[in-house]
PDB file of C-alpha atoms in Angstrom:
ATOM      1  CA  UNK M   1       0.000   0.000   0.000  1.00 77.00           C
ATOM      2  CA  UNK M   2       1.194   3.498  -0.767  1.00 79.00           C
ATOM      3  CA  UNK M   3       2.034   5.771   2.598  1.00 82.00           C
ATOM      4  CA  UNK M   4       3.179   9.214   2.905  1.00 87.00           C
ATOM      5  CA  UNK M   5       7.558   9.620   2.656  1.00 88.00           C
ATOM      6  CA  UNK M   6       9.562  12.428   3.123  1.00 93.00           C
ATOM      7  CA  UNK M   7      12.544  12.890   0.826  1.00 93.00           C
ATOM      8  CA  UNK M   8      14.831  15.429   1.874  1.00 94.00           C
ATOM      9  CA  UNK M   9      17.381  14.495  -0.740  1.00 94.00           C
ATOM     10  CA  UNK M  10      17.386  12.736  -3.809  1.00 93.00           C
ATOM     11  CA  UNK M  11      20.701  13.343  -5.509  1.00 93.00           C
ATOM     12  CA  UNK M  12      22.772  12.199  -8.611  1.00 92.00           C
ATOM     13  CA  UNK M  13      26.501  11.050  -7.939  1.00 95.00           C
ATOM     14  CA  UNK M  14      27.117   9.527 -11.335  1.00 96.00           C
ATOM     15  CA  UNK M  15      26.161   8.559 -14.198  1.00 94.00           C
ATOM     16  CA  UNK M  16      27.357   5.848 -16.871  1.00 95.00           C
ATOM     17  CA  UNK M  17      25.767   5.676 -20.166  1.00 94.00           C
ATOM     18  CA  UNK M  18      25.463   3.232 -22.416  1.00 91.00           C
ATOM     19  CA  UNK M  19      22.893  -0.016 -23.322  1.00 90.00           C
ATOM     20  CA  UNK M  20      23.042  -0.390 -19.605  1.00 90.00           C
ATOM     21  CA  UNK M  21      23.101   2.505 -17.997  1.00 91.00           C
ATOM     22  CA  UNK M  22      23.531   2.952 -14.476  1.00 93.00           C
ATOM     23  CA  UNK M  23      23.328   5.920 -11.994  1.00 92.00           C
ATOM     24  CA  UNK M  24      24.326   6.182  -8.710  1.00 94.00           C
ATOM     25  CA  UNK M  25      21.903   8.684  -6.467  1.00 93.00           C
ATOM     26  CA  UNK M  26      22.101   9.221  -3.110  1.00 93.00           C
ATOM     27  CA  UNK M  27      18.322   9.857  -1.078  1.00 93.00           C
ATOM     28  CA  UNK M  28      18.087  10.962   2.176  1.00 92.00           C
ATOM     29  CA  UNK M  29      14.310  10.428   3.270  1.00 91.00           C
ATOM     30  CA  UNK M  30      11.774   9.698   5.968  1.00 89.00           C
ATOM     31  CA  UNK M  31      11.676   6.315   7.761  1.00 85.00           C
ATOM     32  CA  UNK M  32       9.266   3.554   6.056  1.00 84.00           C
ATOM     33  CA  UNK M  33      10.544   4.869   2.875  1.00 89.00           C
ATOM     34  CA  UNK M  34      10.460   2.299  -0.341  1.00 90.00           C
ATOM     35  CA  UNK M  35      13.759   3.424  -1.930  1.00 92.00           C
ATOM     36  CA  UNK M  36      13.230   0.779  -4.987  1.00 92.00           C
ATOM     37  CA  UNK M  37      10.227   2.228  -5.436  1.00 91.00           C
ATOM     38  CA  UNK M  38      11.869   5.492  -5.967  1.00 90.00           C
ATOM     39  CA  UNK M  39      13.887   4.008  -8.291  1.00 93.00           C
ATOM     40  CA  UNK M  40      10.810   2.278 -10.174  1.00 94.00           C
ATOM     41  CA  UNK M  41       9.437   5.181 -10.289  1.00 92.00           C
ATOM     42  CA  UNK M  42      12.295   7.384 -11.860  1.00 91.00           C
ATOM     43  CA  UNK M  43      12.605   4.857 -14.426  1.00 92.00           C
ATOM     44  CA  UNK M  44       8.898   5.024 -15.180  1.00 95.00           C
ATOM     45  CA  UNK M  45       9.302   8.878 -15.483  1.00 95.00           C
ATOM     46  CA  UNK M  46      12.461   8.210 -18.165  1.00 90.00           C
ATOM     47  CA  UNK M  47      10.319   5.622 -20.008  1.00 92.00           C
ATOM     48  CA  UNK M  48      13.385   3.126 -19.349  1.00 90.00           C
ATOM     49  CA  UNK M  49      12.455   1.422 -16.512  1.00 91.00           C
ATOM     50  CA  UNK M  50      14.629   1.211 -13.552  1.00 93.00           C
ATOM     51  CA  UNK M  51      15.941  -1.492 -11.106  1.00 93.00           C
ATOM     52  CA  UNK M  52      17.736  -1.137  -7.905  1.00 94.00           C
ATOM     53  CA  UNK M  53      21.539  -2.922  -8.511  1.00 93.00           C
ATOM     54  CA  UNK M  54      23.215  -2.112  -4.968  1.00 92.00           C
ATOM     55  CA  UNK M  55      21.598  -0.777  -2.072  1.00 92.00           C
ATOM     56  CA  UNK M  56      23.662   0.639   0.976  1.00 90.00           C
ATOM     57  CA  UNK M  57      21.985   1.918   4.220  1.00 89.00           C
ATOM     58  CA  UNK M  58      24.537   4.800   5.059  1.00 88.00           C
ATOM     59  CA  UNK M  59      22.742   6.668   8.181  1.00 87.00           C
ATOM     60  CA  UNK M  60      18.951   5.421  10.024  1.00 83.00           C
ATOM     61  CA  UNK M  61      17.718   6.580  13.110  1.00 77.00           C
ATOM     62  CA  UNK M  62      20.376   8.674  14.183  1.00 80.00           C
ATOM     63  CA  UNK M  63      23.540   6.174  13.445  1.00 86.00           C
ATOM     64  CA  UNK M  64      25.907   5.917  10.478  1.00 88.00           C
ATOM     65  CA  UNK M  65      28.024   3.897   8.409  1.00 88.00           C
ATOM     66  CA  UNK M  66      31.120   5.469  10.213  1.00 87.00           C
ATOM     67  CA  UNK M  67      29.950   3.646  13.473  1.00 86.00           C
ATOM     68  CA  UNK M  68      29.304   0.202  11.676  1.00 87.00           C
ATOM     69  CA  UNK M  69      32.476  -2.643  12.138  1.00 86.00           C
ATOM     70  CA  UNK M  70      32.375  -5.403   9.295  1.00 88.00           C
ATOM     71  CA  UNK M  71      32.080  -8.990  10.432  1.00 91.00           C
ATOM     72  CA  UNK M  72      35.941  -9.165  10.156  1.00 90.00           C
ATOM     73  CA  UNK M  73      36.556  -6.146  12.293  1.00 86.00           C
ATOM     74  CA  UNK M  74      33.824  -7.194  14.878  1.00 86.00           C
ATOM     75  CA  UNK M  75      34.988 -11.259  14.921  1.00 86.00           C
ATOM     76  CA  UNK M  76      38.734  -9.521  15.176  1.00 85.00           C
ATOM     77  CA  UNK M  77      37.814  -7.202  18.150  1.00 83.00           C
ATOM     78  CA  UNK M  78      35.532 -10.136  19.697  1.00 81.00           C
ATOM     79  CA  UNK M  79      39.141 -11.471  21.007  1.00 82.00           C
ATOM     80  CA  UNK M  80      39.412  -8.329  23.268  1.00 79.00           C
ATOM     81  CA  UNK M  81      36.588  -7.860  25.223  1.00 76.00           C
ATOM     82  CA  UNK M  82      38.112  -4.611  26.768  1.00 76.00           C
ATOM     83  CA  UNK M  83      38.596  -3.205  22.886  1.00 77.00           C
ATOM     84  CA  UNK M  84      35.113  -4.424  21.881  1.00 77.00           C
ATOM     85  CA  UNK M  85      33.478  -2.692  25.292  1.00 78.00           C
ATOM     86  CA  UNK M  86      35.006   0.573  23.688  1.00 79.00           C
ATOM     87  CA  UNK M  87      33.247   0.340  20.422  1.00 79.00           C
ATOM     88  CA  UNK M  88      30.154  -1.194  20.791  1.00 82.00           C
ATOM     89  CA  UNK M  89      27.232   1.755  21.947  1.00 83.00           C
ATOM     90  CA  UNK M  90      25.149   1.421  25.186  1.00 85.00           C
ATOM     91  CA  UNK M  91      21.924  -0.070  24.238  1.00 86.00           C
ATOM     92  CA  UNK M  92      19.980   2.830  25.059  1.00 88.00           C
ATOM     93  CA  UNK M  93      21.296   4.450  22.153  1.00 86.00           C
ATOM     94  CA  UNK M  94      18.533   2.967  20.531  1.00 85.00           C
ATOM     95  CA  UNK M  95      15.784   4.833  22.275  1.00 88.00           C
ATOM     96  CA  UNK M  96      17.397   8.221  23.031  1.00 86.00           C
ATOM     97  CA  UNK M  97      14.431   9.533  21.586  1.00 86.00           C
ATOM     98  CA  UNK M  98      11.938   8.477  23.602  1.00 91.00           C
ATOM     99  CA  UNK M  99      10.962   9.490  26.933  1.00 90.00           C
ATOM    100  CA  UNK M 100      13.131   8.218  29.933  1.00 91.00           C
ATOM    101  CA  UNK M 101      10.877   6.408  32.637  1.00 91.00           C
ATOM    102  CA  UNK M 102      12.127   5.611  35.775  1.00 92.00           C
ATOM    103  CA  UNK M 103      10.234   2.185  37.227  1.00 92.00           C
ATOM    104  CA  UNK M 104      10.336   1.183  40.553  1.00 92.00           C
ATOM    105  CA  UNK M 105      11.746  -2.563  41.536  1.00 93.00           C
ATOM    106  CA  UNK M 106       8.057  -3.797  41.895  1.00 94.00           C
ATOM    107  CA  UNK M 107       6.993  -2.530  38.446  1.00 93.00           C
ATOM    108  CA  UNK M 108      10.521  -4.007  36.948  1.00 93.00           C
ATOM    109  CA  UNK M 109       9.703  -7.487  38.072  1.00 93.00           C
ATOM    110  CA  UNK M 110       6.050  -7.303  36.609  1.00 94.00           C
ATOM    111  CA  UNK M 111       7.041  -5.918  33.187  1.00 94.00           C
ATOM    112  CA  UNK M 112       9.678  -8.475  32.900  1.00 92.00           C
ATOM    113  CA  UNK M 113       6.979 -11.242  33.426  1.00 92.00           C
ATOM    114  CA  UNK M 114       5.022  -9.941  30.815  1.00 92.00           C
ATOM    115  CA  UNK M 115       2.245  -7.805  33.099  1.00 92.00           C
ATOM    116  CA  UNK M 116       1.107  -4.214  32.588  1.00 92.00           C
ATOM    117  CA  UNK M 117       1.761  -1.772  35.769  1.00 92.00           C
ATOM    118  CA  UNK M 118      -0.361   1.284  36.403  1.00 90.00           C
ATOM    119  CA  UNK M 119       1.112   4.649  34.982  1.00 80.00           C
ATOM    120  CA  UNK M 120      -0.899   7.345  34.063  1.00 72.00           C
ATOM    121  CA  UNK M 121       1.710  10.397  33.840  1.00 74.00           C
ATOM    122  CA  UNK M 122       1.819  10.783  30.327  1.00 70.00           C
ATOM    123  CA  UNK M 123       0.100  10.204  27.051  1.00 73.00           C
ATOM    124  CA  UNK M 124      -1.948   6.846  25.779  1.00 74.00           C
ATOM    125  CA  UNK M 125      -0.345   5.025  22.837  1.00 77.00           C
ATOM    126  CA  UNK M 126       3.367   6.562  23.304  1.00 86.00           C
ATOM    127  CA  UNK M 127       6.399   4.795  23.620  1.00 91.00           C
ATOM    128  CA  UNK M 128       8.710   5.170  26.762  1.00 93.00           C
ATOM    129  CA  UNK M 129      11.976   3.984  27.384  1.00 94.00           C
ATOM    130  CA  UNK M 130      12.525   1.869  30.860  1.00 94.00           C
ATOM    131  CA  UNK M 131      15.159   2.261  32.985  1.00 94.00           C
ATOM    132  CA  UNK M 132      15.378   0.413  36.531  1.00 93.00           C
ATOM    133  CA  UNK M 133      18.074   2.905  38.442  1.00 90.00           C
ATOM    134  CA  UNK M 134      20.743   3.649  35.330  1.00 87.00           C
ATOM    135  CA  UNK M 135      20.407   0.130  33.430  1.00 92.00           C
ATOM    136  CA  UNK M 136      18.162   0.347  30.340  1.00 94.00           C
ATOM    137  CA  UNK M 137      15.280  -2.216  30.780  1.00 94.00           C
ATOM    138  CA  UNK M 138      13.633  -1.847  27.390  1.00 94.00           C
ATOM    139  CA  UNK M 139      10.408  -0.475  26.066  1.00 95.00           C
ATOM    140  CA  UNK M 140       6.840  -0.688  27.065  1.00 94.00           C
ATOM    141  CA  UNK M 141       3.780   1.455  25.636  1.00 93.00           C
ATOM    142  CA  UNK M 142       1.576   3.052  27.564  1.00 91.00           C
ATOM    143  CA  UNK M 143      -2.465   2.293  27.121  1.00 89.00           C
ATOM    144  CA  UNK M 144      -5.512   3.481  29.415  1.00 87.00           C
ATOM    145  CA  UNK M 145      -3.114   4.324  32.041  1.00 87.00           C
ATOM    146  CA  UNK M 146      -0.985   1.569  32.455  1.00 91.00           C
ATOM    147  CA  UNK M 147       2.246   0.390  30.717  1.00 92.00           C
ATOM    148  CA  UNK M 148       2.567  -2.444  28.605  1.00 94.00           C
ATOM    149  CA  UNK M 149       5.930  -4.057  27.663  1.00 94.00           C
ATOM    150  CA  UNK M 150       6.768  -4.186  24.255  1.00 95.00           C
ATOM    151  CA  UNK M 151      10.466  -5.358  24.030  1.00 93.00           C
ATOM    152  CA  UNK M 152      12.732  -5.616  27.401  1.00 93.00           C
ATOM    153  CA  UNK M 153      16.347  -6.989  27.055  1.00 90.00           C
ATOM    154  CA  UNK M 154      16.464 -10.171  29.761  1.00 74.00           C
ATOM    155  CA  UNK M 155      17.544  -8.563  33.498  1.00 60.00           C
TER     156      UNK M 155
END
């Protein structure tokens, strides 16, 4: 189904004529974005048709390629678990922007069984991030004044 997209960007690095032509664009757009169907779409719009050849993800949700390791460099770095600690990010990272809620020991040990906890200081059907003290519990969504967990990392 077609949804709303944001492109911000949609730039042309190179071209290379010929039979076969390719092109080489660079989009930056809007989460939920179909980037082959951007490129369908171009080639619709040249009357040449268009296919997607390579694909690579350089930035989403606030990360880049910069950050990334390849397989090698991660398996390498696996061997020192003191050099690894220094690149890998804290897994909040993942959630900075959501809203921080503190839960109390009580509530921690019901969300991790599964169970909703009441919690009515902030908005139905938005996403907070849990924290129990400083460590990073996970997620949970609140609904009708309680919280719901939606993906906590195993305490």
């Amino acid at each position: 189904e077609a949804r709303a997209a944001t492109i911000y960007s949609y730039e042309i690095l190179a071209f290379r004529p010929g039979e076969k032509a390719e092109l080489d664009v660079e989009i930056s757009c809007s989460k939920g974005t179909y980037v082959r169907s951007l490129i369908a779409d171009l080639g619709e719009k040249l009357g040449c048709g268009a296919h997607v050849v390579e694909l690579v993800r350089i930035g989403s949700g606030g990360f880049n390629l910069q950050q990334a390791l390849t397989m090698e460099e991660f398996e390498e770095l696996a061997e020192s678990d003191e050099i690894l600690a220094q690149k890998l990010l804290p897994t909040d990272q993942l959630v900075t922007g959501l809203p921080r809620l503190q839960v109390s020991d009580a509530d921690a040990v019901r969300l991790n069984m599964g169970q909703s906890v009441v919690e009515d200081r902030g908005q139905d059907n938005a996403m907070v991030a849990l924290f129990l003290v400083d460590e990073f519990m996970g997620v949970a969504e609140r609904q009708n004044g309680a919280l719901f967990p939606r993906r906590l990392l195993r305490q």
